Structures are given as C-alpha cells and as structure tokens.
PDB file of C-alpha atoms in Angstrom:
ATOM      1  CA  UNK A   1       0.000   0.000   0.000  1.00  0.00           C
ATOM      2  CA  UNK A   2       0.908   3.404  -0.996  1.00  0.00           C
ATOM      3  CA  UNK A   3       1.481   6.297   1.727  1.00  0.00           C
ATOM      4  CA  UNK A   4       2.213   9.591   0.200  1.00  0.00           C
ATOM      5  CA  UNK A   5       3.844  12.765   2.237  1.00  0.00           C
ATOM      6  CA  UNK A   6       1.660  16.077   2.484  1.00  0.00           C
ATOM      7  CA  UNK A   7       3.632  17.447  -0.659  1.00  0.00           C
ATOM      8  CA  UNK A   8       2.732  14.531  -2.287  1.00  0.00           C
ATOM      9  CA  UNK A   9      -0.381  14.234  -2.163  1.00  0.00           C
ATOM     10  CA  UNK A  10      -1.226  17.785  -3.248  1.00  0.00           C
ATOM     11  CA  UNK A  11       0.679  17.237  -6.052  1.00  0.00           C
ATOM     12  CA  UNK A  12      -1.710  13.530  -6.871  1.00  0.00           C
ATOM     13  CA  UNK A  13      -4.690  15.969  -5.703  1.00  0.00           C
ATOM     14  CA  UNK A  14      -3.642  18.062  -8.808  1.00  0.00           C
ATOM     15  CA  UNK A  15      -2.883  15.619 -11.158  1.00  0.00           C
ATOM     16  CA  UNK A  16      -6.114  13.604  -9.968  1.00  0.00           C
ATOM     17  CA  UNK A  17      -7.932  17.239 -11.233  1.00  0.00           C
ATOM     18  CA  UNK A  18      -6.085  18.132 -14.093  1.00  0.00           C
ATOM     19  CA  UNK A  19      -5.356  14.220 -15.268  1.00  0.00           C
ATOM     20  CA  UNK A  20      -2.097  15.444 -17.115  1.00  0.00           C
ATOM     21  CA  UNK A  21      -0.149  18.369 -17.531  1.00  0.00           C
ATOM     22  CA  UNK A  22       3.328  20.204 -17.184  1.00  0.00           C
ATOM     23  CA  UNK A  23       5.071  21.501 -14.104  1.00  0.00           C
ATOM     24  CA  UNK A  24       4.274  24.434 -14.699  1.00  0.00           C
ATOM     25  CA  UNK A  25       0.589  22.978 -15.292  1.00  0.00           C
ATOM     26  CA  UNK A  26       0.772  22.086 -11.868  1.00  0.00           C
ATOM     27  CA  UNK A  27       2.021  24.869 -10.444  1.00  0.00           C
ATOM     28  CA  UNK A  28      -0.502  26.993 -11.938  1.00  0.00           C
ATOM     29  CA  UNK A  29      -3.006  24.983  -9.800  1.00  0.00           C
ATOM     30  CA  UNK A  30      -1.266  26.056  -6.417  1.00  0.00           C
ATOM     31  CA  UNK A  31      -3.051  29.064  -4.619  1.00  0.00           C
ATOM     32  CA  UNK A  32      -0.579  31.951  -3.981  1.00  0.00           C
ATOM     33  CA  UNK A  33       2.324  31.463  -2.523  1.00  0.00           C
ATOM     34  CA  UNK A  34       2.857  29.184  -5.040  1.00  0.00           C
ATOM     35  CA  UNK A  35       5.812  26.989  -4.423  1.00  0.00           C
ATOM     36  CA  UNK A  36       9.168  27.036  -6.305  1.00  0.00           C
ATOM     37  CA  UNK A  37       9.249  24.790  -9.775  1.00  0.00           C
ATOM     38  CA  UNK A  38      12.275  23.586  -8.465  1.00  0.00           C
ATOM     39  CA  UNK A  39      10.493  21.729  -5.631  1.00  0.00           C
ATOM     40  CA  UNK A  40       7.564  20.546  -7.298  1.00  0.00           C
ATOM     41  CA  UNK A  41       9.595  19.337 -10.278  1.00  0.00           C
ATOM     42  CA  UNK A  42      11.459  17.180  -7.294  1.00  0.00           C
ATOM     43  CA  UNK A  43       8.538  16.165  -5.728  1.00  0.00           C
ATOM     44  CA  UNK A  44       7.452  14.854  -9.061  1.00  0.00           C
ATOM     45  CA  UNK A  45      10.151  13.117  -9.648  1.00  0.00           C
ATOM     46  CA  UNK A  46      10.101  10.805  -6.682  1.00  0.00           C
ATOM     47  CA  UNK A  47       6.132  10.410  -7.447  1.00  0.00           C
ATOM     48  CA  UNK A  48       8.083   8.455 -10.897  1.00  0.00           C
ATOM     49  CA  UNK A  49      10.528   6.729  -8.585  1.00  0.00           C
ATOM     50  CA  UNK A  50       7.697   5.663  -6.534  1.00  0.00           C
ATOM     51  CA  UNK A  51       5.653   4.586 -10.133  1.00  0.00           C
ATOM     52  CA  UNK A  52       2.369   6.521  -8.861  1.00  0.00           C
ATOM     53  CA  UNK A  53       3.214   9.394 -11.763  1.00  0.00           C
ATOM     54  CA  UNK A  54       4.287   8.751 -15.247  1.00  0.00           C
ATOM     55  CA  UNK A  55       4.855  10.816 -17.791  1.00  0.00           C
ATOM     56  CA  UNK A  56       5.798  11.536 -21.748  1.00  0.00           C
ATOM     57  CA  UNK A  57       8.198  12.700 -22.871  1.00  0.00           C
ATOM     58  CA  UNK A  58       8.632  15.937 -25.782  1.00  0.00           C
ATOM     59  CA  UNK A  59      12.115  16.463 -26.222  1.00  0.00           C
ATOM     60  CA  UNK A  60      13.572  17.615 -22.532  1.00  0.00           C
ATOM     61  CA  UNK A  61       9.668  18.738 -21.216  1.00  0.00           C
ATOM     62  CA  UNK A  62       7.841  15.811 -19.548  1.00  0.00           C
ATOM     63  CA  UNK A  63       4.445  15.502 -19.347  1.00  0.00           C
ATOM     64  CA  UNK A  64       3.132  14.154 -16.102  1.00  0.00           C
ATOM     65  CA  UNK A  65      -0.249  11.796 -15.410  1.00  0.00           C
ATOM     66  CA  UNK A  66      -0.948  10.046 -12.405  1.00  0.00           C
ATOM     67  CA  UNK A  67      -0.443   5.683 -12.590  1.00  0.00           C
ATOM     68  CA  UNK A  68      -2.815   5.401  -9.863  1.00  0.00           C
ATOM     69  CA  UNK A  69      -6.971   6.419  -9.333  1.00  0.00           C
ATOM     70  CA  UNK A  70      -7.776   8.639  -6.548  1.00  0.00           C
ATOM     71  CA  UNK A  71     -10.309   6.165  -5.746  1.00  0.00           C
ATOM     72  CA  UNK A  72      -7.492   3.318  -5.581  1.00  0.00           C
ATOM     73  CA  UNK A  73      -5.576   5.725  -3.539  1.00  0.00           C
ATOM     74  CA  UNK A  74      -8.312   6.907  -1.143  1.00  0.00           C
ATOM     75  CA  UNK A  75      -9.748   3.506  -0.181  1.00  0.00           C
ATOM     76  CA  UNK A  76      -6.210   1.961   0.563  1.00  0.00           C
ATOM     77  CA  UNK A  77      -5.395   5.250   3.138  1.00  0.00           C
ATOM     78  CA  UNK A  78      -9.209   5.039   4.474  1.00  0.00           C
ATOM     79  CA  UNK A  79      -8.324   0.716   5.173  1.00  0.00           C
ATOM     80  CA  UNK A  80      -5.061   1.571   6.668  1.00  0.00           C
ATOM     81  CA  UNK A  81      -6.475   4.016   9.102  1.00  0.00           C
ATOM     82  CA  UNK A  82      -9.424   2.176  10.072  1.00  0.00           C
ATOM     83  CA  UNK A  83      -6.894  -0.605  10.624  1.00  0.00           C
ATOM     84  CA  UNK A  84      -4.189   1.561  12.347  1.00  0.00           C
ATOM     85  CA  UNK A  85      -6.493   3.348  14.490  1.00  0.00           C
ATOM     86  CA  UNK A  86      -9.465   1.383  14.974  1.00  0.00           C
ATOM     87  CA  UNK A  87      -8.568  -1.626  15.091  1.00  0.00           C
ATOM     88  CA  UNK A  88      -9.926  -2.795  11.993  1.00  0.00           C
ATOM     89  CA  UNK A  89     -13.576  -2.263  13.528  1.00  0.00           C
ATOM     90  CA  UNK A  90     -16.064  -0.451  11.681  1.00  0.00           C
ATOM     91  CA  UNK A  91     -18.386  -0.011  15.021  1.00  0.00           C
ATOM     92  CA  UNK A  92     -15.256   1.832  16.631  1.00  0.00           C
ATOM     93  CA  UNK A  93     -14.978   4.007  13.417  1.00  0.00           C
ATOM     94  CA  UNK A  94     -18.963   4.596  13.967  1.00  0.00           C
ATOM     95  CA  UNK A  95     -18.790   5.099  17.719  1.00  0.00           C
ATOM     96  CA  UNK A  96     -16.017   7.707  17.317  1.00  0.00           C
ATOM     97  CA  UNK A  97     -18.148   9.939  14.433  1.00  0.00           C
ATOM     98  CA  UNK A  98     -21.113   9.292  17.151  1.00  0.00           C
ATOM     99  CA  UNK A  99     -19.239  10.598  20.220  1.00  0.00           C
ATOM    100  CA  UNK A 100     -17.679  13.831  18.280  1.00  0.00           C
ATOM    101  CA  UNK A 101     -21.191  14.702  17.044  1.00  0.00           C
ATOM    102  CA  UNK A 102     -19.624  15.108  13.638  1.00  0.00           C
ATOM    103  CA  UNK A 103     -22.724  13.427  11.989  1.00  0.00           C
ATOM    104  CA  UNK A 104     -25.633  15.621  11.532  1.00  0.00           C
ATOM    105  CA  UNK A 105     -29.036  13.437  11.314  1.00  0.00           C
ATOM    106  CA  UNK A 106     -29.358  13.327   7.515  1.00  0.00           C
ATOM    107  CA  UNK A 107     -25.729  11.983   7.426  1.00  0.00           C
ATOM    108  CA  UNK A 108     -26.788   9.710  10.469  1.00  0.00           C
ATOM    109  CA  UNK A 109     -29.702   9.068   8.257  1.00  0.00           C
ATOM    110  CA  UNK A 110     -28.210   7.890   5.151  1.00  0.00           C
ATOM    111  CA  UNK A 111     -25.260   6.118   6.592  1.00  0.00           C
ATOM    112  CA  UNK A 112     -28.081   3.746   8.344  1.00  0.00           C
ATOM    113  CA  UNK A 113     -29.562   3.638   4.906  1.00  0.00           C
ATOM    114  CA  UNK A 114     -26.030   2.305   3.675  1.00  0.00           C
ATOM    115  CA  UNK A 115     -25.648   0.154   5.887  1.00  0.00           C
ATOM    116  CA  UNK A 116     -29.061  -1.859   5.892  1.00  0.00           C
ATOM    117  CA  UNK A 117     -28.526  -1.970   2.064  1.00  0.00           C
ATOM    118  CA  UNK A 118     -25.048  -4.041   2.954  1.00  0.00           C
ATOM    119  CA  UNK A 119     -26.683  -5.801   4.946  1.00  0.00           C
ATOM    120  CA  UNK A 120     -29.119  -7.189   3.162  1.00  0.00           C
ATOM    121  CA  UNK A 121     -26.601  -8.030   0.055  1.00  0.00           C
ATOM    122  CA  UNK A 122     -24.833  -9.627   2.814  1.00  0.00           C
ATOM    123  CA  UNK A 123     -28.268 -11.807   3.575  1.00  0.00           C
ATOM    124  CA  UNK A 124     -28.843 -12.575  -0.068  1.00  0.00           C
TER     125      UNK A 124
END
C-alpha cells in the first residue's frame, strides 16, 4: 500500500484534477504562494521513482499523469487508518463519528440507509 507525504499528495490531488499536464501545469493549480518549480519538479520526480506518476516525454519537457486512481488511492489510506487506528472495527470508526457529534441526522440518516442496504446483500 501506498502512503504519500503532504507534498505529495497535493501534487496527486492536482494531477487527480487536471489528469495530465506540465510543471508548470501544476504549479498553476497552487493558490498563492505558489511553491518554487524547483520543488515541485522534485517532488514529481520521486512520485516516478515511486511509479504513482508517469509521464511523456517531448524532447527535454515531460508531461506528467498520475499511474494510480484517486479512488485506488483513497480507499487503501481510508483501510489503513481504520486498521491503524481502529482496530480494523467499523463499530469503533462509527462510535467515534457518534461521540464527536460530527454526523448531523441526515448523514446519520443515510449512513443507516447504507448500511441496511449491505446488509441485506450480505443476507442474499
């Protein structure tokens, strides 16, 4: 599994948006202050080491598309902390959301809906 820095994964968070495109391309996409080319060019280049970006090449300019879905991405991270921190239980992840009040009641709502609807897949 995949585990991106900060820098990273704003860069894959651009890419993800853009779907290919120049450094420069994705330092347009930066708010201000934008950060140097030199660094994002780097930062892009270890995404290639790490075979998440590829690119094509036009004479010395590369262009740069991610090797990876966001979706891919996402639900890997989203396993590994559920794992990590919550022991791999989805009625701890629940119970946490439930204690911090961080689910309004249509959220509460629809998350029931989602559930009963695995459920009864489940049942089937």
């Amino acid at each position: 599994m995949i585990t991106l820095t900060k820098a990273e994964e704003k860069i894959m968070m651009i890419l993800w948006d853009i779907e290919k495109g120049f450094i420069k391309d994705i330092q347009d996409q930066y708010p201000d202050p934008k950060p140097p080319y030199n660094s994002i060019s780097t930062i892009v280049r270890v995404l290639v080491q790490k075979e998440i970006v590829g690119y094509t090449a036009y004479g010395k300019s590369h262009q740069y598309h991610p090797l990876i879905e966001k979706e891919e991405y996402s639900s890997g991270q989203l396993s590994r902390l559920v794992k990590d921190y919550y022991d791999n239980s989805l009625k701890q992840v629940v119970s946490f959301f439930s204690e911090s009040k961080k689910l309004d009641k249509k959220e509460l709502e629809e998350a029931i809906r989602m559930l009963e609807e695995l459920k009864s897949q489940k049942d089937e």
